[in-house]
Every structure is written in structure tokens, then in C-alpha cells.
Amino acid sequence: MAPCGAAFLALLCALLPGSGGAQTFVQPLEAILPQRDSLLVNCSTTCDEPETLGLETMLNKKEVGFGTHWKAYELSNILEDSILICFTNCHGVQSEASTNLTVYRLPERVELAPLPAWQPVGDNLTLHCEVAGGAPRAHLSVLLLRGQEELGRQPALGEPARASFTVRARREDHGANFSCRAQLDLRSLGLALFQNSSASRQLRTFALPETRPILTTPRILEVGRETTVTCTLEGVFPVWEAQVYMTLGDQRLNPVTVPDAAPLSVTASVVADSDENETQPLTCAVFLGNQSQQTRETVTIYSFQEPNLTLSEVEVAEGTEVNVVCEAQAAAMVMLSGVPALTPTQSSDHRVHFRLNASAEDNGRSFICSAALEVAGVGLHKNQTQELRVLYGPRIDERDCPSNWTWQEGSEQTLKCQAWGNPRPKVTCCRKGDNFSLPIGDLRPVTRDYAGSYLCRAVSTRGEVTQQVVVTVLYQKYHLVVILTVLTAVILGTSGTTAYLYNRQRKIRKYRLQKAQEATSMKLNTPATPP
């Protein structure tokens, strides 16, 4: 028997001598490799003198080595799965051995079908993934991802492979990124996990309730006057994506969304510019996604001008006749306030007229011209005010400048002497004789020097008046009282001392007289001594 040409067949050659039981072998027994890769295949036999020994395949092959019992081939640019067959003819008997060659390749294209522009919250959304290429398909899966979270997985079937996934749209999904991923898992074959992902697509979810917006607006709008109207709607999501349109008749308004508001709230300024007493629709429409909600209110446009109050003169001299006229537009009712009692007036529904002989009491008199108008059941009022100024000379009366003042010396007092007039007069008080000026309006301590008779004069550009004021200061003569008190004390003190000394001398004399009498008595009672 001829020696075997391959080392790994040496044992077989020793165990199977001769040609009757020749066998054919192939290495590797099974192979998996990437597309366009190359593979070295060895065919061998136990036949001692093989007639033929070769490799049957449709792939590009090249013999790179041989021996008596073996041949080696290099397969290149392998594109698809194949079955390799090594064959041998030994003494007219053919034997063969085969191996499976598996080619793996990553998907050429992974795509997520376009998402709807807007998806209502709570509705089911079906997403479609498509995978082109990729092998072996038994190890290929299609996944749906939200961010990096896996939502579903399906085997890749067909070419291209299509997989559909259904999810329920949530508010949290607004702005979320969805993608498809193809996974080729060859770890069980001793290789790795291969992945290929599609470009992500962003989902936009929304919620627009079936209720209509609430339009807050006055029932009436005045021509030329700016008014604010508000449109609100509960349950809108996302609020910042909502589009709001507001119109008054054919006039498009410019609504402004209140930031961070929930519910949706927008305001708009409206200025009516149509004719009075005309009704127009005020509309608010909210658009979000492919849905919209709208509400409409009817408002009445009106024109209401302020009443016109005119005085023939607003500043007059005392005794001047003043004409006062209060009038309003034809549809309004007018009323004039501030008219002196019992003053005759000429009036109609929208005009009042009277004449006033101005006096000092009318200075500062306010006239109020009021107009009332009813529009669509709403009562409206507007006023205009004018003040009459009457020029008159100074006046002083007893109430505002008393003619007699009595003060206690040392007390703090304020001389109050006020004069009336328009223009306001200046008041000065000077004492007769020495022209001493008494301060008016100042709080000061009173001295006896303030006493006297004063002439208070009020002067303005329209004349002057005078008022005599007498100031009396009360005080006591303390020096005489003190002297009399001291003299009395001295006299009383001297009298007491004299009486005390007199009584003492009297007692001493009485004591001495008593002692003398006792001594005389003793001498008379003593007996004479004999010679």
C-alpha cells in the first residue's frame, strides 16, 4: 500500500490497507464565512492508487497543493452558500465526501417607513421596517426601537424582509425617536452578533379634545377702542404646538399664547373699525395635527362719543354771566350736575343749556355733563367735567379771623387770620403805633410783648380789606408778693425770738427772788450765841 499524502490520514492508511474499502474525506467538514471571502479545502482518500481525486464545485477554485492521496484547493470570491464534494475513483469504485459552505452577509439596507406627521394620543400606530439583504436568514431578526428601548422583534422573512409593529401613541412619545434594527446573531456558530440600524424618525403625538374653545369677549365693542379677548381650551397637548387663529369679521387678529399655560390660553387685542350698531362674528379656531376646533360669538359694534360740556368762559370776574351747555350724540340721554338750585335750564333728551350770573360762591364750582346710551341691552355712561373759576376781591370775616385774642403768657399759640379771594390774598398783621408784625400761622410761645391792637390787611390784585385784631396777654406781678412774704416772715421770726428771751429773763428773776427769800428766813430762825 502506498503511503498517504496527508498527515491527518496516516492513521486511516494504517487501519484500512488495500483498495477494497477506500474512502474520501473533505476538510473542513462545515464552514461559515463572510461574503467574498476565500477558503482552503483539502480532499483526501484512503485509496492506495486513486485513479482520480478532485473537488466538485461551481465556485472559483485553484489547486494549491497535492500528494499521492490528497489535494488542496483555494476557493475565492465566495458569494453564496454552496455544497462542496470531494470525489475519488479507486479501482473503478467512486466514493465522495461533502461539506456545507455557508456565506453570511450583513443587511444592505435597513429602513423605517415614514411616520405620520401627527399621531393622535391613544390611537394605535403601525410602524413598518424593511430589511434588504442579510444572510443566513435563520439567524437574522428585525427589531423596532424607541430610543434604545426594544419594542418588538420578528424574524426576517422574504426579500426584502418586511416587519410591522403596532404601538399605542402616548403623550410621552411626543418627540421620541423610533428606528429599525437588523440583528445577525452568529454567536451560536462561534462568531459574533452583527447589527445594522436605520435612520431614526421622530414621532409627534397630539391631543385635541372634541369640545369647542371658550371665547371670552365683551358682548359689545366700541369703535376705535382697544379691547382684549381671550380664547381657552382644556386638554390640548402639546400646547406650544397648537396654532390659533382669531378673526373679527374679515379682520385677522394677532393672538398671543400665554406661556406655560395649561389649559391653552391665548389673548388678542381687537380694535373695531366698522360702523356703529353693526353685529360681527368673533371667531377662535385651534389647529393641532390634522384636527381643529372652532367657536364663534356675535358682538355688537357701537360708537359712543363723550358728551360735550362747554362754558362760555372758564375764568370770569364776579358778576359776569356764564353760558353752560351740555350735549351728546342724538341717541344718548344727557344730565347736567352742579347747577345751582332753582336755576332755570333749557333741556332736551341730548342737550341742556342754562345761564349763570357768577358770584364768589361759584368759584370752583364743578359741572358734570353725563351721557347715557344703551347698546344691546348694556347701559353705558360717559362724563365730562369743567370747573368754573370766579375772580373776586379779598374778604375777611370773624369766623376766619377773630377780632379778639386772649392768651396766657408762656403758652404756645398760633395766630390764625385767613382771608378769602381769587386770586388768594396775602395777609399781614401789624401793631398800631410801632408797626410790630405779628407772625401768622406760626406756633410760638407767647410773651407780654405781643399784647396790643393790630391791623390785619388782606391784599390781592383785585383789592384789599382790613380787620382789627386785639391781642391780650395775661400775666402776674410776682415781685411784690415775694417782698411781702419775706417781710412777714421776718416780722414773725423777730416777734417769736423776743417773746422767748423775755420769758427766759422773767423765769431767771423769779428764781433768784425765791432763793433770796429762803436765805432771809433761815437767818431769822437761828438762836443767838451767848457771849
Short mmCIF file of C-alpha atoms in Angstrom, two decimals, residues 109 122 154 193 199 216 235 281 297 310 318 350 368-369 393 425 446 461 492:
data_model
loop_
_atom_site.label_atom_id
_atom_site.label_comp_id
_atom_site.label_asym_id
_atom_site.label_seq_id
_atom_site.Cartn_x
_atom_site.Cartn_y
_atom_site.Cartn_z
CA ARG A 109 -30.41 48.36 3.76
CA GLY A 122 -54.31 56.92 22.45
CA GLN A 154 -39.63 39.48 14.36
CA LEU A 193 -23.56 39.44 16.87
CA ALA A 199 -32.01 56.25 10.44
CA THR A 216 -64.21 85.30 26.45
CA GLY A 235 -56.85 69.21 27.25
CA PRO A 281 -68.75 87.35 14.25
CA GLU A 297 -69.51 84.61 19.19
CA THR A 310 -68.81 123.99 27.16
CA GLU A 318 -67.64 138.25 39.77
CA HIS A 350 -79.49 115.16 24.40
CA ILE A 368 -70.56 117.32 35.25
CA CYS A 369 -72.12 116.52 31.91
CA GLY A 393 -61.56 140.60 45.85
CA PRO A 425 -54.86 137.33 49.03
CA VAL A 446 -46.48 133.99 74.00
CA THR A 461 -54.65 142.12 42.59
CA LEU A 492 -42.96 136.81 112.68
#
